[in-house]
Short mmCIF file of C-alpha atoms and ligand atoms in Angstrom, two decimals:
data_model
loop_
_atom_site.label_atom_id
_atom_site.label_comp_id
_atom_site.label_asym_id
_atom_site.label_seq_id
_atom_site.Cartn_x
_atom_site.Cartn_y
_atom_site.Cartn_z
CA UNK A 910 0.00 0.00 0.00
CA UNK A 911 0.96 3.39 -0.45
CA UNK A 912 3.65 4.98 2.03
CA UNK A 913 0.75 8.06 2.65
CA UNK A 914 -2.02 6.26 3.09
CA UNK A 915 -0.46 3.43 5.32
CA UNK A 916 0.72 6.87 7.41
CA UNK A 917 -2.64 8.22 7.36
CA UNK A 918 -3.71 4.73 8.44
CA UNK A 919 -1.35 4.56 11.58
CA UNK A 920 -2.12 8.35 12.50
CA UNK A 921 -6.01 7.38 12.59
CA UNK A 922 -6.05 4.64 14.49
CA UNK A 923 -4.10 5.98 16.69
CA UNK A 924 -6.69 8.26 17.83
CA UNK A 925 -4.54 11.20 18.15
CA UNK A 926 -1.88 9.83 20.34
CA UNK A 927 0.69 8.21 17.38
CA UNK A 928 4.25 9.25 17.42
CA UNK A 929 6.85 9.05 14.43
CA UNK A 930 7.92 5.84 16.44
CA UNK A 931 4.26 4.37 16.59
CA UNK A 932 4.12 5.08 13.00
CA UNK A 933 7.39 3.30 11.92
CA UNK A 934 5.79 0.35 14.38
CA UNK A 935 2.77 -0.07 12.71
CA UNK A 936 3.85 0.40 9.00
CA UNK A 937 7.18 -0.84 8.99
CA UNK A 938 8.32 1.97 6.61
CA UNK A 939 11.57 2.39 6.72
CA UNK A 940 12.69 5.39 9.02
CA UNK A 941 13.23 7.73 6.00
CA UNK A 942 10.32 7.46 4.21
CA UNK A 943 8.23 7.61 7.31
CA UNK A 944 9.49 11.06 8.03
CA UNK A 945 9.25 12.41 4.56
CA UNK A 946 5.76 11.11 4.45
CA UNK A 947 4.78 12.70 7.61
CA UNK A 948 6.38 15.91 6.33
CA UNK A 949 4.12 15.72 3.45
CA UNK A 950 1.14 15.44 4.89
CA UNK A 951 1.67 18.09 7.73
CA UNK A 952 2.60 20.77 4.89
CA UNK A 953 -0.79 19.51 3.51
CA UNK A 954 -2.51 20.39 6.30
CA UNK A 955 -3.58 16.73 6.04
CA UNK A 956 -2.22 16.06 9.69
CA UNK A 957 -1.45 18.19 13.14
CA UNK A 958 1.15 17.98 15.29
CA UNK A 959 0.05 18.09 18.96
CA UNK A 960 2.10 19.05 21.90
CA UNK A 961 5.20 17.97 22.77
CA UNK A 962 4.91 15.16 25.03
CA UNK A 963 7.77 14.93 27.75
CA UNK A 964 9.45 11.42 27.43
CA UNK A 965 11.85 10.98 30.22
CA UNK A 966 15.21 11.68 29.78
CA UNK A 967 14.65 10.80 25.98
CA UNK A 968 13.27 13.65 23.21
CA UNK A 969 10.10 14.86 23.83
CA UNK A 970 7.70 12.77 21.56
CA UNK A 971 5.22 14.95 19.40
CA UNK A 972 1.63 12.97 18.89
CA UNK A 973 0.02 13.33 15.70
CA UNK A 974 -3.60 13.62 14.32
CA UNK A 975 -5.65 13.74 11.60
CA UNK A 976 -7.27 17.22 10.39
CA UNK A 977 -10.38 15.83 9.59
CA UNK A 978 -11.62 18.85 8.04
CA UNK A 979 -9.07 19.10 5.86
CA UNK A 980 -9.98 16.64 2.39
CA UNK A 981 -13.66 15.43 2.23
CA UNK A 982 -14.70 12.26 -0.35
CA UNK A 983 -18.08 11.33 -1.29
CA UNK A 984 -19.27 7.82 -1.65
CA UNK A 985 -21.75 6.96 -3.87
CA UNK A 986 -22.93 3.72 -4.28
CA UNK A 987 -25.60 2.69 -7.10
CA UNK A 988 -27.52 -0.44 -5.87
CA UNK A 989 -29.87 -2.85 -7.58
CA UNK A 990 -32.82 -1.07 -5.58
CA UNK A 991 -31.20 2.16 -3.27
CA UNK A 992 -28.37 4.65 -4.59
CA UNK A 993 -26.88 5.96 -1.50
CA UNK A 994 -24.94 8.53 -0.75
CA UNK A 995 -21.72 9.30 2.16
CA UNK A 996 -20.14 12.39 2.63
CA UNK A 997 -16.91 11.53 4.58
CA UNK A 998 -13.87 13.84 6.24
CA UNK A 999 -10.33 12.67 6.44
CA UNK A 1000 -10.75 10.88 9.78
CA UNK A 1001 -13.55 9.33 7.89
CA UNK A 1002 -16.49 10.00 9.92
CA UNK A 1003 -19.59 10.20 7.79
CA UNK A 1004 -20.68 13.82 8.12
CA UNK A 1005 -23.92 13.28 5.70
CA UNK A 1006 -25.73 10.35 4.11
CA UNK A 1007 -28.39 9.92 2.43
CA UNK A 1008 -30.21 7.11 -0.19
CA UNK A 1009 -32.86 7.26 -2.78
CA UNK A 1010 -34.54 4.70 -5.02
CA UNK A 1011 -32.44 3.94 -8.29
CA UNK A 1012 -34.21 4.93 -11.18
CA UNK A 1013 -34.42 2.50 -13.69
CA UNK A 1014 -32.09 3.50 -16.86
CA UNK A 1015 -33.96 5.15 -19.79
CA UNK A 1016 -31.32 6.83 -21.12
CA UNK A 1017 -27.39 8.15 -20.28
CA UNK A 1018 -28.13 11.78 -20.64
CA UNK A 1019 -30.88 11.94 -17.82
CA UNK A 1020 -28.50 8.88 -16.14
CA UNK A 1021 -25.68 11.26 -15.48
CA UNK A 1022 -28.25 14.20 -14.70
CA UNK A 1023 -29.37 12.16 -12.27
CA UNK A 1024 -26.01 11.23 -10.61
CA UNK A 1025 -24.55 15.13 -10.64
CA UNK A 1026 -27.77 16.00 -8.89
CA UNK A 1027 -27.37 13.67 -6.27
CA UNK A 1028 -23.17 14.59 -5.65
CA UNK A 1029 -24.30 18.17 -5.73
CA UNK A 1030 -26.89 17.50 -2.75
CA UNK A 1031 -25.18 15.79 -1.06
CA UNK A 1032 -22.01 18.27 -1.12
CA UNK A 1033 -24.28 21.23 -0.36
CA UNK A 1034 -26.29 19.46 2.48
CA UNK A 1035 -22.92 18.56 4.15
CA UNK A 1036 -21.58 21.80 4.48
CA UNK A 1037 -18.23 21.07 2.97
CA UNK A 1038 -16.21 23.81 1.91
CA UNK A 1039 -16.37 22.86 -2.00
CA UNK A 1040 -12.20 23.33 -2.19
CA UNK A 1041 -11.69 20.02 0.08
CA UNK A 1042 -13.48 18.15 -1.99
CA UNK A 1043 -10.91 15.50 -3.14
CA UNK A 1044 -12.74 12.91 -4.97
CA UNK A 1045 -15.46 11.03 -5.70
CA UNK A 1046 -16.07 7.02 -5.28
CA UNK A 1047 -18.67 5.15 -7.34
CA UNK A 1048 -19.45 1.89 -6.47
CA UNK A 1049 -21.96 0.16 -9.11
CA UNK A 1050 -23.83 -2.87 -8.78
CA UNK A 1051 -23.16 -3.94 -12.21
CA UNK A 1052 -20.05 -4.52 -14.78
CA UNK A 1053 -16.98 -1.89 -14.11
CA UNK A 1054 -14.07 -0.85 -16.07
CA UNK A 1055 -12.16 0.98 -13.36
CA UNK A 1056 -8.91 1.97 -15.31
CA UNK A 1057 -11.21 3.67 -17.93
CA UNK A 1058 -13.68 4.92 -15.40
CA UNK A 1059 -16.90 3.41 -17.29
CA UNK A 1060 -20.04 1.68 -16.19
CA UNK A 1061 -20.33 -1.29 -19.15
CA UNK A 1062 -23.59 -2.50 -17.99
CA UNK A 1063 -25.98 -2.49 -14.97
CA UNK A 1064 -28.79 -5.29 -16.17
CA UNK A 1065 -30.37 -5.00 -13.06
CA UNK A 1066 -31.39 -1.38 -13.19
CA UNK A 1067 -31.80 -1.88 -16.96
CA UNK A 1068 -28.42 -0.37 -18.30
CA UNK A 1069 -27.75 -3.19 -21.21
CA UNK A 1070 -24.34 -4.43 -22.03
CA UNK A 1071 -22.05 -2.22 -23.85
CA UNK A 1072 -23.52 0.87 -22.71
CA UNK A 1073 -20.26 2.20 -21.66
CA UNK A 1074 -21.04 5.05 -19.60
CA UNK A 1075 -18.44 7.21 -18.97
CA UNK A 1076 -18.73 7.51 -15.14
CA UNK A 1077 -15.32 9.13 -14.20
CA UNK A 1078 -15.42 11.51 -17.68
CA UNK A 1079 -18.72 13.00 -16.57
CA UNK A 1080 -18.47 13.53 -13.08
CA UNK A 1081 -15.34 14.36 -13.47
CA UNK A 1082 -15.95 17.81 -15.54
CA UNK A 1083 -18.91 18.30 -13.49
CA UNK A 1084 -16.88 18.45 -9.96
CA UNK A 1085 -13.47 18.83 -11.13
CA UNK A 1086 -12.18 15.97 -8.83
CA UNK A 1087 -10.94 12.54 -9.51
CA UNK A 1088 -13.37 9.99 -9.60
CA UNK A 1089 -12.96 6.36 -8.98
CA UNK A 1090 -15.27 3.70 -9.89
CA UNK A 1091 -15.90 0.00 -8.95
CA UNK A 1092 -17.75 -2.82 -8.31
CA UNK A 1093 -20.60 -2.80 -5.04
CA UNK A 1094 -19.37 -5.53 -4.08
CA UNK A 1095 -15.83 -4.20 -4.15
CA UNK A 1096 -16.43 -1.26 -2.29
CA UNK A 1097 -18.26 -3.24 0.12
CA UNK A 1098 -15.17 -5.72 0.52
CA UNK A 1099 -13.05 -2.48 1.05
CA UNK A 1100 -15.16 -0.92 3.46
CA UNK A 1101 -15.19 -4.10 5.98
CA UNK A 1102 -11.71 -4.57 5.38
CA UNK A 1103 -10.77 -1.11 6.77
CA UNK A 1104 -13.90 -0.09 9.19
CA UNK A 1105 -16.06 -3.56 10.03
CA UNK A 1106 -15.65 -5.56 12.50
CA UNK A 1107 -13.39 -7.89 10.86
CA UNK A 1108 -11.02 -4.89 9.84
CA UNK A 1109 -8.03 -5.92 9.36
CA UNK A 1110 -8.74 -9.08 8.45
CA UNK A 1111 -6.06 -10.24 5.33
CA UNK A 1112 -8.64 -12.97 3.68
CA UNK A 1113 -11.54 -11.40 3.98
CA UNK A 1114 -15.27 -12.27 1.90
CA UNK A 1115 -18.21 -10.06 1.81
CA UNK A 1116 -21.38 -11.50 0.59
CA UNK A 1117 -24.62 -9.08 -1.19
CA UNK A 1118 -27.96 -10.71 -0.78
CA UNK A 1119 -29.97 -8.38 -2.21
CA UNK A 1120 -31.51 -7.84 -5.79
CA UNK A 1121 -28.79 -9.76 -6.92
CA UNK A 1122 -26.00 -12.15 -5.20
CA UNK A 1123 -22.42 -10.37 -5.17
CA UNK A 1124 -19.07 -11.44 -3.35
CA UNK A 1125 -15.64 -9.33 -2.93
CA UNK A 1126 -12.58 -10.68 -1.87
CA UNK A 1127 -9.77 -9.23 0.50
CA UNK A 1128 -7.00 -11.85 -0.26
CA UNK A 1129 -3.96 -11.69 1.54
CA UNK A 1130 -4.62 -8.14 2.54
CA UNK A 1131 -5.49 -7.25 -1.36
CA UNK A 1132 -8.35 -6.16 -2.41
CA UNK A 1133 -8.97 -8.34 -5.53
CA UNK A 1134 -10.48 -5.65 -8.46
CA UNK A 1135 -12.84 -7.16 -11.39
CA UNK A 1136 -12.38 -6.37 -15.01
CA UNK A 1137 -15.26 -6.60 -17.05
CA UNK A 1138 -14.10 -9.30 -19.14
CA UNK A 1139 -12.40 -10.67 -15.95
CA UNK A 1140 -14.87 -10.67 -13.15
CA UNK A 1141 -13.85 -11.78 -9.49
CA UNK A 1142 -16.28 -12.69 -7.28
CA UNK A 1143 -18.72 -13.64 -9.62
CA UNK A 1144 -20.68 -15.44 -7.15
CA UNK A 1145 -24.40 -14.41 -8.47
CA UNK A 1146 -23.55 -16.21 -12.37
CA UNK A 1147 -21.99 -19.59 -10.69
CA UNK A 1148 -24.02 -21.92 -12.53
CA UNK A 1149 -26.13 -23.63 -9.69
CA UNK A 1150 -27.14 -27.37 -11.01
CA UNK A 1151 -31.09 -27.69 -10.73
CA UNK A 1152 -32.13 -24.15 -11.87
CA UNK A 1153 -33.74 -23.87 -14.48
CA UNK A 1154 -34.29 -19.92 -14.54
CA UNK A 1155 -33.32 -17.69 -17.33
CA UNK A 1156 -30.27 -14.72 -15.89
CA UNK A 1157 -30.38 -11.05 -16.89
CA UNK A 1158 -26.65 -12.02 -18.35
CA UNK A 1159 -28.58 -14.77 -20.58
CA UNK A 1160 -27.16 -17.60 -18.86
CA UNK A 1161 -29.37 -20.38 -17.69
CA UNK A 1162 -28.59 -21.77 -13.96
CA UNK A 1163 -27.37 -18.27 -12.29
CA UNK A 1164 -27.48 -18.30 -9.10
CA UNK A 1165 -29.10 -14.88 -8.43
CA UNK A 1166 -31.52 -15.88 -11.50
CA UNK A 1167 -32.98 -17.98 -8.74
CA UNK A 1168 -32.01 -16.46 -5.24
CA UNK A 1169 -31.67 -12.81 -6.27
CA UNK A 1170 -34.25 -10.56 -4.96
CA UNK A 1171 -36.09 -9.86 -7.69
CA UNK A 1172 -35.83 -13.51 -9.26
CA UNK A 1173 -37.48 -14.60 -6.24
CA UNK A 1174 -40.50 -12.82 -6.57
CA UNK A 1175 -40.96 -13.79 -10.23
CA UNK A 1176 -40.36 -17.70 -9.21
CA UNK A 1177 -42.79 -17.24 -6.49
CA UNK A 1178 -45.40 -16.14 -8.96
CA UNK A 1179 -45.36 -18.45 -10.90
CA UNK A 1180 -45.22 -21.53 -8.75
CA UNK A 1181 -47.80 -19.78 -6.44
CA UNK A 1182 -50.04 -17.76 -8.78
CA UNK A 1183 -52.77 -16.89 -6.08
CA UNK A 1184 -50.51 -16.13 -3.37
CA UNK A 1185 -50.81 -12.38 -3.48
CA UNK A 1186 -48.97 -11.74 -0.71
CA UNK A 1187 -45.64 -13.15 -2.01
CA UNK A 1188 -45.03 -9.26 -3.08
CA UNK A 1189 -41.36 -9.24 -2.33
CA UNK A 1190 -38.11 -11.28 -1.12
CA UNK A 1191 -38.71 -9.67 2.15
CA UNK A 1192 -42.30 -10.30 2.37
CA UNK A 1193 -41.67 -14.28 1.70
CA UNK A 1194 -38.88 -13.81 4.37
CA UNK A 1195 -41.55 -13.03 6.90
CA UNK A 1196 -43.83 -15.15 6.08
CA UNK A 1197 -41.74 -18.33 5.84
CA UNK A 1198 -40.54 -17.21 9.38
CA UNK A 1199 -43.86 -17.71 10.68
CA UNK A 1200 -44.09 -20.84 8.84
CA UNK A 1201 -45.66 -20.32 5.80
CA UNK A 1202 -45.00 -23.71 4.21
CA UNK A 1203 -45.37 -22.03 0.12
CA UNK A 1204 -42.88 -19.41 1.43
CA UNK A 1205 -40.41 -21.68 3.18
CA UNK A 1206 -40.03 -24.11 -0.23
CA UNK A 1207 -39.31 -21.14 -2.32
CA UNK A 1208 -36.87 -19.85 0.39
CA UNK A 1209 -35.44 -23.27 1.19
CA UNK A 1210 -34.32 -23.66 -2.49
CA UNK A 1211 -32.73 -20.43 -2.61
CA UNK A 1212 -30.84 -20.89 0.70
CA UNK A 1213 -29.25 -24.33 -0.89
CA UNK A 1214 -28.24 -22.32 -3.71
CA UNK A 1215 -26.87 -19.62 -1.79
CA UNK A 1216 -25.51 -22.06 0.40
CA UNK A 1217 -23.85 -24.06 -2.95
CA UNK A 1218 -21.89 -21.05 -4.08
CA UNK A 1219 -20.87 -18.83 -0.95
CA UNK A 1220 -19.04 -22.60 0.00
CA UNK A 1221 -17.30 -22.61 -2.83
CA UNK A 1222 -16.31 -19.18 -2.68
CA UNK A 1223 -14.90 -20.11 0.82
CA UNK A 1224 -13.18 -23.12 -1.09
CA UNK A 1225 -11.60 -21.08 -3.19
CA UNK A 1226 -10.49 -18.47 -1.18
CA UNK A 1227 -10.11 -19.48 2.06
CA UNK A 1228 -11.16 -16.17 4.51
CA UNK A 1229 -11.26 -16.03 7.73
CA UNK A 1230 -14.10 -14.09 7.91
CA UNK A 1231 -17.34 -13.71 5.64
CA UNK A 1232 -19.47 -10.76 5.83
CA UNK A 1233 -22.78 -10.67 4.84
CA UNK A 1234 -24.67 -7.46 3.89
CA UNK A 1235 -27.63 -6.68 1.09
CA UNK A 1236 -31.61 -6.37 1.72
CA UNK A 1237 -32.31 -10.32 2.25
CA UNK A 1238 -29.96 -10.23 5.08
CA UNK A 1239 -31.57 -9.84 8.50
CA UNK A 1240 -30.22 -11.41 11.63
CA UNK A 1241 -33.02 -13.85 12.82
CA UNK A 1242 -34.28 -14.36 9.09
CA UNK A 1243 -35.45 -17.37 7.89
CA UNK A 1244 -33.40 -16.93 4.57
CA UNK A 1245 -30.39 -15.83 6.11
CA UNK A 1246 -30.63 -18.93 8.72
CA UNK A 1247 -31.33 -21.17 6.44
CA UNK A 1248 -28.36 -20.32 4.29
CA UNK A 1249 -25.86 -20.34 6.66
CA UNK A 1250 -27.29 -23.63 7.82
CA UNK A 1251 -26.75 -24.64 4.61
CA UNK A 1252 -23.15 -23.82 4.20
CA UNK A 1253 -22.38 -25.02 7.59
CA UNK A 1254 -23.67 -28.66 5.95
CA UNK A 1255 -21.60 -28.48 3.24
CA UNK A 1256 -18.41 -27.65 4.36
CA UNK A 1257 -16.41 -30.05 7.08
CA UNK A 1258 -16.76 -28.30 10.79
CA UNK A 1259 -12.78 -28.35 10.79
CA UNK A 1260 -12.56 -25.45 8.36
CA UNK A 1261 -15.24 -23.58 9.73
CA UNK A 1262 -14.07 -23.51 13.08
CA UNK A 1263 -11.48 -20.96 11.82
CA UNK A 1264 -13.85 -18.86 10.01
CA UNK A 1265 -15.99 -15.75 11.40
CA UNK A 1266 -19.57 -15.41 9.49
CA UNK A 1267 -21.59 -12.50 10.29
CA UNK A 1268 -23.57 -9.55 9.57
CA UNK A 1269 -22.12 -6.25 8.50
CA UNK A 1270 -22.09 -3.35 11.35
CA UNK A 1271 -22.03 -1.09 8.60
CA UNK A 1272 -24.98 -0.87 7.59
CA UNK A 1273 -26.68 -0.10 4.15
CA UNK A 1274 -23.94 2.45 4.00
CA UNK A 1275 -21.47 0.08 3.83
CA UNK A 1276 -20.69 0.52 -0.15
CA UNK A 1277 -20.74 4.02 -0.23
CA UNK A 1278 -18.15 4.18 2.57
CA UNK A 1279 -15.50 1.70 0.38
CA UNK A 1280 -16.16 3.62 -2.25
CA UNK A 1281 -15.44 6.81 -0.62
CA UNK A 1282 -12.51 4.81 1.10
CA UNK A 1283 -11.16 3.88 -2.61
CA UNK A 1284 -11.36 7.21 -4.26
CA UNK A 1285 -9.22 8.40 -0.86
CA UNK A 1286 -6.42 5.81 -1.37
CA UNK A 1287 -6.15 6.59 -5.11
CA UNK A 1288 -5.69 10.56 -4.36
CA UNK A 1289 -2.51 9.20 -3.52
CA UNK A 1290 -1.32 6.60 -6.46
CA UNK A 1291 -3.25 3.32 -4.92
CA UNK A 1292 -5.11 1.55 -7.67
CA UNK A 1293 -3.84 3.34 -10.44
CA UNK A 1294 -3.13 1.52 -13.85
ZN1 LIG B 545 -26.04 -14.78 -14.83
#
């Protein structure tokens, strides 16, 4: 990682109280490079020096701290369902946030409308002195090109294939900041690995059950980036044997073309034409928990499937921890239950005896504070191409 950032890093969580010598500790930077990064960032305004601390008989150590009010980022994270929107300072604390239904895509000209109106409300509603504005994450739930800065498709909010919005072009000239975009589910793997519970954590997967099924993956303290062509953490497309239904990528078998939000709904109506109260994924969810027997065989299904590929992510990449996040994921759920239930079946009790599995602490916010988290670390070279 970058020498700033890891700085910045080591300055924050040291709540105000790091030295140059806590610093070296915690990043291992070599003495030089420590110092000229902390010069840096102090002629930036980026950190403070406290008072001198008396230190014995040694030199007086100075503590350092973040100015949080010097840089601000904004997060923005487009969901399936919910766009939603973080204003964060350089300590990042969230100083505003706010989320709106995504409007489904007519065309790119009233897209991109859309998008500067939301940045600009969000900037004026935080207060932020427009000058400290130093970029702006996107996090998508759809395809990404992140070195170009483009939003290829977005099937479940209707944006086709090939669309090739130019995310980081647009916003870009509208704000006159750098602009970084990604994957939801990369953002979301980015925010847990550096404020969830499990921060920290080098092998790290974060689950989405929402509209659709994403995974990200933190390996070995990376945080693995998909190309369009080149997706990782594909999780929602593994090709689930059994399922029949038809994917908005025009595969057959898809996972999420079964267990994704929306699929879930449509499968319901059709195996359970008068059942007028299977409205949503989170209606059946409810219903099945009071043991709706029509709700709990749809459900049941889509647990297996879940359970099927989120074991073979943890195959694959062996985490320590999986975090689960997205709008089918409540604690005492019957879905969310049943799928860990599921996994825990699958895989031998050996391996996950060393693995954590929980819900985020983040929140719904928990995108749109990676993202805002990734468009930070690339203000100073992380990420680039
Ligand atoms: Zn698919």
């Amino acid at each position: 990682m970058n020498a700033a950032v890891q700085i910045l890093d080591a300055i924050r969580s040291g709540k105000g109280t790091a030295s140059k010598k806590d610093i070296k500790e915690a990043t291992g930077l070599a003495w030089g490079t420590m110092c000229k990064g902390v010069d840096m960032l102090l002629a930036r305004g980026y950190v403070l020096a406290l008072r001198e601390k008396p230190n014995g008989r040694g030199r007086p150590t100075v503590p350092l701290c973040i100015n949080g009010d010097a840089a601000y980022y904004v997060g923005l994270d487009i969901g399936a369902a919910h766009t939603r929107a973080v204003v964060c300072n350089l300590s990042f604390q969230t100083v505003f946030m706010n989320e709106t239904d995504t409007a489904f895509y007519t065309d790119a000209a009233s897209f991109f409308d859309r998008l500067r109106a939301l940045v600009e409300s969000a900037i004026t509603q935080a207060r932020i002195e427009r000058a400290k504005l130093r970029g702006i994450g996107v996090s998508v739930s759809g395809n990404v090109d992140f070195e170009g800065g483009v939003l290829v498709s977005a099937r479940n909010f209707g944006i086709p294939w090939g669309a090739d919005l130019p995310l980081a072009e647009k916003l870009g000239a509208a704000f006159g900041v750098p602009i970084y975009a990604m994957t939801t589910q990369a953002a979301a793997s980015a925010a847990e690995y550096h404020f969830g519970e499990m921060a920290g954590c080098p092998n790290l997967l974060t689950v989405g059950l929402g509209v659709g099924i994403g995974s990200g993956v933190v390996s070995e303290g990376q945080l693995l980036i998909s190309r369009p062509e080149r997706p990782v953490g594909y999780i929602g497309h593994m090709l689930i044997s059994g399922n029949e239904n038809v994917c908005t990528c025009g595969f057959r078998g898809c996972l999420e073309a079964y267990s994704g939000g929306a699929s879930l709904a449509r499968v319901a109506k059709e195996k359970f034409p008068r059942r007028k109260d299977f409205t949503d994924a989170h209606a059946m969810d409810v219903l099945a928990d009071e043991g709706d027997r029509d709700a709990m065989q749809i459900l049941d299904t889509a647990a297996s499937y879940n359970a099927a590929g989120i074991a073979s992510m943890i195959q694959l990449y062996m985490p320590e921890a999986v975090v689960f996040g997205g709008g089918q994921c409540r604690a005492d759920g019957y879905l969310y239950q049943k799928t860990i239930a599921g996994v825990q079946k699958i895989l031998p009790r050996e391996r996950l005896a060393h693995i954590k599995i929980g819900i985020t602490t983040l929140g719904k916010y928990q995108s749109a504070l990676g993202a805002a988290r990734l468009v930070y670390e690339q203000e100073f070279g992380e990420n680039k191409k």
